[in-house]
PDB file of C-alpha atoms in Angstrom:
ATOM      1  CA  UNK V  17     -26.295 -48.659 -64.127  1.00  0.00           C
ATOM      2  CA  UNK V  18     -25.030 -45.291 -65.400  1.00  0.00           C
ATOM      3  CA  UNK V  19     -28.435 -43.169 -63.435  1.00  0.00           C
ATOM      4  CA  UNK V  20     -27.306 -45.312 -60.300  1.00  0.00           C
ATOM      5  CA  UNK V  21     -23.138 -43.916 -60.784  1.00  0.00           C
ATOM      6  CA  UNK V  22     -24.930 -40.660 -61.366  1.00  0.00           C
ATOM      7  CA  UNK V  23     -26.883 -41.119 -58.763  1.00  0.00           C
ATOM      8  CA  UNK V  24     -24.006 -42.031 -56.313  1.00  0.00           C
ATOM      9  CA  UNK V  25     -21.802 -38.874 -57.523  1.00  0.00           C
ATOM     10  CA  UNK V  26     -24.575 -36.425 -57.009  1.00  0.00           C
ATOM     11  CA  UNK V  27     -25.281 -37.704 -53.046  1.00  0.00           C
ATOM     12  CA  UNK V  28     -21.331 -38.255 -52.750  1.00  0.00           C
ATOM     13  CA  UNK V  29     -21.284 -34.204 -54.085  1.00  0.00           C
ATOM     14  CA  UNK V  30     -23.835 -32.869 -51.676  1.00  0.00           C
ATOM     15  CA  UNK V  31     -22.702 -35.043 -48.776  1.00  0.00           C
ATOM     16  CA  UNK V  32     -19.112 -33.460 -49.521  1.00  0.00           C
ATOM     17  CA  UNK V  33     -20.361 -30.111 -49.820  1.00  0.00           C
ATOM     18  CA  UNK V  34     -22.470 -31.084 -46.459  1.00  0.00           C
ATOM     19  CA  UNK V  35     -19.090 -32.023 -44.804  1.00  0.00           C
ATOM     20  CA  UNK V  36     -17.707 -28.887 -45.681  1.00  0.00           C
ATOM     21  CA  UNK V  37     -20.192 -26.577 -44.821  1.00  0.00           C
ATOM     22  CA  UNK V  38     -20.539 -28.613 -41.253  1.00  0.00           C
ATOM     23  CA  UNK V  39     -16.815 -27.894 -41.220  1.00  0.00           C
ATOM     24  CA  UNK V  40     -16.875 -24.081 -41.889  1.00  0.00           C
ATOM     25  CA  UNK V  41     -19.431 -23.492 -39.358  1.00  0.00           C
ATOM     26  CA  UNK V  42     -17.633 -25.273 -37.019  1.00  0.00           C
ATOM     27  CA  UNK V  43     -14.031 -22.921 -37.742  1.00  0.00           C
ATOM     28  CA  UNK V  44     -16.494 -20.081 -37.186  1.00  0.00           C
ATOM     29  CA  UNK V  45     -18.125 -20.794 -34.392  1.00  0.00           C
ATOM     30  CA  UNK V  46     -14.837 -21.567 -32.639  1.00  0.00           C
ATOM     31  CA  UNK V  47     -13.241 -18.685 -33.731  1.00  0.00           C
ATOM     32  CA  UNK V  48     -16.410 -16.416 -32.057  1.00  0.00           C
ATOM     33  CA  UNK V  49     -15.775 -18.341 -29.140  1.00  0.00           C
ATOM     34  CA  UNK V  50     -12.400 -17.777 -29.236  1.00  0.00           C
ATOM     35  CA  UNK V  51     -12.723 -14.506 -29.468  1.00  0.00           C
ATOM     36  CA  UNK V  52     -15.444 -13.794 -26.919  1.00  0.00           C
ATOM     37  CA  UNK V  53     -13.364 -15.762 -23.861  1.00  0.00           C
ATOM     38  CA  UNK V  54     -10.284 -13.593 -25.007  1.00  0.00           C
ATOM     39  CA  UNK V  55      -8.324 -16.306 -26.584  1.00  0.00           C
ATOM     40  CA  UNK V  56      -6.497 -16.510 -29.750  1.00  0.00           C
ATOM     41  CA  UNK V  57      -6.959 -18.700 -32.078  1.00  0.00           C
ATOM     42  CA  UNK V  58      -3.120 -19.691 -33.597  1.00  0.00           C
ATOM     43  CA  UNK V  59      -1.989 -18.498 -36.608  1.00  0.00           C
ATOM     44  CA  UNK V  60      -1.627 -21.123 -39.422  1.00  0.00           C
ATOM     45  CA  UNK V  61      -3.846 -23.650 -37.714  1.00  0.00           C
ATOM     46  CA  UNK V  62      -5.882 -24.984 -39.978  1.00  0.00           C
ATOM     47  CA  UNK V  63      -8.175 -27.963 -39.297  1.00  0.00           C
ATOM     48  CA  UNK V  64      -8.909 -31.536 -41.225  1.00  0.00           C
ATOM     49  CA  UNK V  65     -11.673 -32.805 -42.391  1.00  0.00           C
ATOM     50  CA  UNK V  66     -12.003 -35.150 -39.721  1.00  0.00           C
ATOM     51  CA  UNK V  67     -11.400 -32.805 -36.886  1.00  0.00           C
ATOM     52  CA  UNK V  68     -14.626 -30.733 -36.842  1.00  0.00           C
ATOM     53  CA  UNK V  69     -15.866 -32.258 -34.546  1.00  0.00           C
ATOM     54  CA  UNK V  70     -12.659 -32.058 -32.085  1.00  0.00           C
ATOM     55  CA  UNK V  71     -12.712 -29.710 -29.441  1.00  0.00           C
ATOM     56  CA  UNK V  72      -9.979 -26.704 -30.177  1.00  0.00           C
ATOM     57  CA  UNK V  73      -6.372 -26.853 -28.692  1.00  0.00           C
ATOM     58  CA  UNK V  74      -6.085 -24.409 -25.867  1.00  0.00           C
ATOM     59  CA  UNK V  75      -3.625 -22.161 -26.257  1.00  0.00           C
ATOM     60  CA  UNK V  76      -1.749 -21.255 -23.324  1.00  0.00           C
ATOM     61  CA  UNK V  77      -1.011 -16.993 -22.585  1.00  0.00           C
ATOM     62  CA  UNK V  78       0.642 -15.531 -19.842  1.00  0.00           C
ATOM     63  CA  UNK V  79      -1.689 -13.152 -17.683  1.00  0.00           C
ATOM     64  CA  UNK V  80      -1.421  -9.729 -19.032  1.00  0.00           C
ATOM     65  CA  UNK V  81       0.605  -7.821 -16.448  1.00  0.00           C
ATOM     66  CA  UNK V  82      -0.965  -4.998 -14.665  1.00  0.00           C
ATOM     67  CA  UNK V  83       0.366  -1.880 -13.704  1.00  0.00           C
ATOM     68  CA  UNK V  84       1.213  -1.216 -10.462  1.00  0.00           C
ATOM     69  CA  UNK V  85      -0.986   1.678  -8.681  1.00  0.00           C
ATOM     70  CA  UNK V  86       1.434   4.289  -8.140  1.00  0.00           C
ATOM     71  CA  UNK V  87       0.009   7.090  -6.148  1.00  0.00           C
ATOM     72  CA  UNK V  88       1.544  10.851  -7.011  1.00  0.00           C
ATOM     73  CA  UNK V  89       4.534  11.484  -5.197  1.00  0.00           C
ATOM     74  CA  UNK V  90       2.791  14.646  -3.532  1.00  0.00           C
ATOM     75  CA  UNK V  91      -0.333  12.729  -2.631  1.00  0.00           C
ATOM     76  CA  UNK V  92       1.700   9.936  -0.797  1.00  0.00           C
ATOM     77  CA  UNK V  93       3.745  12.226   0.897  1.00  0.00           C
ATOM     78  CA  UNK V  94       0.976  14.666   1.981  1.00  0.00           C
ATOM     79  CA  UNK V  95      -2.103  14.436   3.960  1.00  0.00           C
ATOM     80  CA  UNK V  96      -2.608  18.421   3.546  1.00  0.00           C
ATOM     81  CA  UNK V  97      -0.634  21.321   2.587  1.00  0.00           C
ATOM     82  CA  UNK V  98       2.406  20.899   4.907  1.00  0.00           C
ATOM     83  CA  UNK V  99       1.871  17.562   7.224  1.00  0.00           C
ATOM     84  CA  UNK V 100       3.400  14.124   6.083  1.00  0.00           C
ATOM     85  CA  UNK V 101       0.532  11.228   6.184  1.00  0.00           C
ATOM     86  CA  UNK V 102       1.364   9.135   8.990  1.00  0.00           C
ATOM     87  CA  UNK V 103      -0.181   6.469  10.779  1.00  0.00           C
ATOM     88  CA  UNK V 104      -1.957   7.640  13.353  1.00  0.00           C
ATOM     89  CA  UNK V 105      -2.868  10.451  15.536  1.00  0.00           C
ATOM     90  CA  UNK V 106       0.085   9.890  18.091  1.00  0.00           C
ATOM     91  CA  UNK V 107       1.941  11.805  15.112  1.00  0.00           C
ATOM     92  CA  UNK V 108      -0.483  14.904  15.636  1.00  0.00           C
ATOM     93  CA  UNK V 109      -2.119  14.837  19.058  1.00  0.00           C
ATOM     94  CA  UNK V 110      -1.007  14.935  22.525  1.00  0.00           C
ATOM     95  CA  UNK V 111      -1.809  16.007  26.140  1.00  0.00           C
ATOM     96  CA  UNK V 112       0.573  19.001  25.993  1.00  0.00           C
ATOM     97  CA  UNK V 113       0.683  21.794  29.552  1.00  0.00           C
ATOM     98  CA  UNK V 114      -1.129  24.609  29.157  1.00  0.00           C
ATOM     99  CA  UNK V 115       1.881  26.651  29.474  1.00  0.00           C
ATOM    100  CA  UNK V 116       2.819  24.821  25.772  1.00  0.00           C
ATOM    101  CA  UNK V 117      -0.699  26.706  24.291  1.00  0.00           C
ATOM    102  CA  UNK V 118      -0.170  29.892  26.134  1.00  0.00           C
ATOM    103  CA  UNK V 119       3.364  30.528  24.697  1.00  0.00           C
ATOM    104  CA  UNK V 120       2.150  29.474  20.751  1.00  0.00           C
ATOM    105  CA  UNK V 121      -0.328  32.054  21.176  1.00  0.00           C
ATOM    106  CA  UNK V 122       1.649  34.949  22.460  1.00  0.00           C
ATOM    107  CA  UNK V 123       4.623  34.067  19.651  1.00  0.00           C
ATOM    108  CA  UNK V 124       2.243  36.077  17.007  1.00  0.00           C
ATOM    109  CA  UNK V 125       3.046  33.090  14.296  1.00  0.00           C
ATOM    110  CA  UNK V 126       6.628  34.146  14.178  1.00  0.00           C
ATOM    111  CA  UNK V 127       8.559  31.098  13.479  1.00  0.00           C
ATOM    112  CA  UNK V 128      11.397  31.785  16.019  1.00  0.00           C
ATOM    113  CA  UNK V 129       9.222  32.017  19.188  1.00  0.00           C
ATOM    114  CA  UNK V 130       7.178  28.705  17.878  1.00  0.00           C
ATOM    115  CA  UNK V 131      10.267  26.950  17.916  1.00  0.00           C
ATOM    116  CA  UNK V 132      11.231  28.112  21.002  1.00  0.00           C
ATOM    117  CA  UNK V 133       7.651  27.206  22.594  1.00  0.00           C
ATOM    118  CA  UNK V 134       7.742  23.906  20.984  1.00  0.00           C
ATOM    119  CA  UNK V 135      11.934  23.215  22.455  1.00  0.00           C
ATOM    120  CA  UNK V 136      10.878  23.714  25.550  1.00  0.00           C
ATOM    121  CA  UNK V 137       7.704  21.270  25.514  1.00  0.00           C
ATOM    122  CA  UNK V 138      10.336  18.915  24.000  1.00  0.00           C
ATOM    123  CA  UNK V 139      12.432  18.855  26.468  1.00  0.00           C
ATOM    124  CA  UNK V 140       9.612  18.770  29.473  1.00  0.00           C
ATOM    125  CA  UNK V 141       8.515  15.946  27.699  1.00  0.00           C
ATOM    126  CA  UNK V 142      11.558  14.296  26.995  1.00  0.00           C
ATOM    127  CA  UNK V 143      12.571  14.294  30.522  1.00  0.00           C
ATOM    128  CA  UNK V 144       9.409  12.734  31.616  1.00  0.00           C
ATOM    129  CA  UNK V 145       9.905   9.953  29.035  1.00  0.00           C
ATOM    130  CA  UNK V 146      13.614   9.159  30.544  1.00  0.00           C
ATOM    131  CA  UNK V 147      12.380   8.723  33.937  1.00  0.00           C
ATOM    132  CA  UNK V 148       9.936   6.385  33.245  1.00  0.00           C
ATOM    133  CA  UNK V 149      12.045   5.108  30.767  1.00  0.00           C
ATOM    134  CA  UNK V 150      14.996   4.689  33.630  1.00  0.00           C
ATOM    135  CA  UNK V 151      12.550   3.074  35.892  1.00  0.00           C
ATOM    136  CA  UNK V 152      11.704   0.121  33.467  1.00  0.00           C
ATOM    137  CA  UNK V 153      15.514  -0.426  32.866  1.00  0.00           C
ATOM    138  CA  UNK V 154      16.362  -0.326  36.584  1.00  0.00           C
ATOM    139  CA  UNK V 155      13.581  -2.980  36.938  1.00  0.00           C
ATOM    140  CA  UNK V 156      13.655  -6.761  37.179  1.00  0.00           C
ATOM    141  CA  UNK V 157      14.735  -8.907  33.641  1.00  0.00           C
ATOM    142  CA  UNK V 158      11.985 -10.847  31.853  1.00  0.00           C
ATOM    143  CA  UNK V 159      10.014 -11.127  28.972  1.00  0.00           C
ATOM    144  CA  UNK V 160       8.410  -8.285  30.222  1.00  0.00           C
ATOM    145  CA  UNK V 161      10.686  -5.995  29.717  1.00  0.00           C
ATOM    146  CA  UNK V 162      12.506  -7.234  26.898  1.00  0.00           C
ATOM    147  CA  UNK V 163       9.050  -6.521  25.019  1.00  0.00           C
ATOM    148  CA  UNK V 164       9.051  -2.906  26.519  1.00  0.00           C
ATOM    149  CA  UNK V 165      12.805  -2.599  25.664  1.00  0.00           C
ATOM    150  CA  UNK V 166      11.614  -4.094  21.845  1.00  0.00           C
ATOM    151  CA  UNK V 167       8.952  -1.103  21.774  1.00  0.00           C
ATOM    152  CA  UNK V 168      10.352   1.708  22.934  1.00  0.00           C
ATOM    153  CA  UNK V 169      13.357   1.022  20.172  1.00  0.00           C
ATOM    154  CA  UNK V 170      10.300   0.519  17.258  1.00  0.00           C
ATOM    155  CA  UNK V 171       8.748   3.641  18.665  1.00  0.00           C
ATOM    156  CA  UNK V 172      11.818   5.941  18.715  1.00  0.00           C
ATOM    157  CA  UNK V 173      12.455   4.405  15.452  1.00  0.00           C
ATOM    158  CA  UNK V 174       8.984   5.396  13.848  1.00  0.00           C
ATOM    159  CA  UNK V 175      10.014   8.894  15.183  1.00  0.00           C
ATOM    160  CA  UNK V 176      12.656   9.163  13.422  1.00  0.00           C
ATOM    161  CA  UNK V 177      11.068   7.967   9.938  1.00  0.00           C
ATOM    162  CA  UNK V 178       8.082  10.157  10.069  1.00  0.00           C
ATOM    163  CA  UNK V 179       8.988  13.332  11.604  1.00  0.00           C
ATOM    164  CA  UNK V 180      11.790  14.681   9.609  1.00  0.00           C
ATOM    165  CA  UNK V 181      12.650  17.775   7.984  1.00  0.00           C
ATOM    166  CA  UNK V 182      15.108  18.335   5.366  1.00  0.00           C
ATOM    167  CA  UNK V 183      16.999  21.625   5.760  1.00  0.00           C
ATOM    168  CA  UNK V 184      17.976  21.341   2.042  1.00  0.00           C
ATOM    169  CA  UNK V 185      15.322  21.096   0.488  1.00  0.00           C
ATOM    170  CA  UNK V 186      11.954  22.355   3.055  1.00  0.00           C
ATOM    171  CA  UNK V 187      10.739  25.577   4.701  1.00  0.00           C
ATOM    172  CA  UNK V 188       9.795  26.451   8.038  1.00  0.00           C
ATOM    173  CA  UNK V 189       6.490  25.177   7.949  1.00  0.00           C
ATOM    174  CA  UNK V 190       7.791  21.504   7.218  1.00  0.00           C
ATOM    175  CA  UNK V 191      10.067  22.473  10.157  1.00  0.00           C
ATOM    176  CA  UNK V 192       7.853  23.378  12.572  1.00  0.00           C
ATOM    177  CA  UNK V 193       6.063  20.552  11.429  1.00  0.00           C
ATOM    178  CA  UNK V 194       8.267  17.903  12.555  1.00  0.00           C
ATOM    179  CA  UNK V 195       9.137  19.648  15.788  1.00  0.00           C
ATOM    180  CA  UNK V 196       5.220  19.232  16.479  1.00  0.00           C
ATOM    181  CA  UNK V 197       5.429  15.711  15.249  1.00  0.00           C
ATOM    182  CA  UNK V 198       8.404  14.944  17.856  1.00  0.00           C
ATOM    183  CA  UNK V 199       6.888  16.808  20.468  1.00  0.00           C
ATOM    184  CA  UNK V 200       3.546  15.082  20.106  1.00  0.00           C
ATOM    185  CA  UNK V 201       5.005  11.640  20.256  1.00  0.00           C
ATOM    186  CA  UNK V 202       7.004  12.240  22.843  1.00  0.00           C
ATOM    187  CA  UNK V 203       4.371  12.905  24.838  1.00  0.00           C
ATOM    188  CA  UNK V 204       2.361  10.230  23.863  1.00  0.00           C
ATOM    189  CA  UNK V 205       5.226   7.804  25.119  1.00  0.00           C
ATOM    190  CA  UNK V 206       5.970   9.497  28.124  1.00  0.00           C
ATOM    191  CA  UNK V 207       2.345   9.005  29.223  1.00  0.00           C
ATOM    192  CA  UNK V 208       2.332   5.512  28.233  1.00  0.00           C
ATOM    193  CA  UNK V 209       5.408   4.652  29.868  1.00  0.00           C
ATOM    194  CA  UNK V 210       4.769   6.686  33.152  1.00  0.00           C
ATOM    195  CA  UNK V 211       1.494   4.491  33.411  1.00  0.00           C
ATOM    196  CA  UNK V 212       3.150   1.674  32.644  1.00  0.00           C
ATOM    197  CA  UNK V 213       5.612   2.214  35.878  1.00  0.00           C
ATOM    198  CA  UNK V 214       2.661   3.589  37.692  1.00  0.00           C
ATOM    199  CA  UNK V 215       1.356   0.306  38.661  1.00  0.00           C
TER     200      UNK V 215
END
């Protein structure tokens, strides 16, 4: 009788220990899991006897926030040295007179006479914009026109945010920089427009 209580203790002993072990691995390899997905497991958890075989609670972390990308001020406000990025190449090109390329090139770079080639484009241009602009408000109401009416204010209004110079605080190249911008886009509207009322 005593070999079989003996007998009993020793397999209850190594089943226990069996138990255990079983229930060590088990922490462990949840806790390598744990750590591979990028969870963690919580502190002060600790798990019965009868729960080794239970799947792990999932504990519940808010995204880690991201930082913004936040360009340098100087790269988002430059494409190059002295021209603001803008969105497209009505900010830069335009079908300018020849008499616009013959008076940059006899002004010698001096910033006056640039100025004073690029006012009078402006104002060549301007006044070809305001006729053709005068011709779609004389015309007939509609959707038509509202639309043009809706554009032209957007476009003036992109004009305004991208070609600017700040006497306070930027030289005459930013200057002459936003006279070409105006001039440019005026002329890009004033062709649109005039083959708009062309038809």
């Amino acid at each position: 009788m005593q070999m079989l209580r003996k007998g009993s203790e020793c397999h209850r002993a190594i089943v226990g220990r069996r138990r255990w072990t079983a229930l060590v691995l088990s922490i462990g390899l949840v806790a390598c899991h744990a750590s591979d997905s990028g969870q963690a497991t919580p502190a002060g958890a600790v798990a019965s006897p009868g729960a080794a075989t239970s799947a792990p609670a999932e504990v519940h972390r808010p995204a880690p926030q991201q930082a913004p990308e936040v360009e340098s001020t100087a790269a988002a406000a430059m494409d190059d040295d002295v021209s603001p990025r803008r969105p497209d190449d009505s900010y830069r090109k335009a079908n300018l007179r020849p008499s616009y390329d013959t008076c940059v090139d006899a002004s010698g770079g001096a910033t006056p006479a640039l100025q004073a080639c690029g006012d009078e484009e402006f104002a060549y241009q301007r006044s070809r914009l305001r006729a053709a602009f005068a011709k779609i408000v004389e015309g007939p109401d509609g959707k038509e026109k509202d639309a043009l009416m809706d554009a032209q204010a957007a476009y003036m209004d992109d004009t305004d945010r991208y070609c600017t110079w700040n006497p306070e605080e930027e030289g005459q190249g930013q200057m002459l920089d936003a006279q070409s911008c105006r001039l440019n886009r005026m002329a890009n509207r004033a062709d649109e427009l005039t083959s708009i009322t062309s038809k």
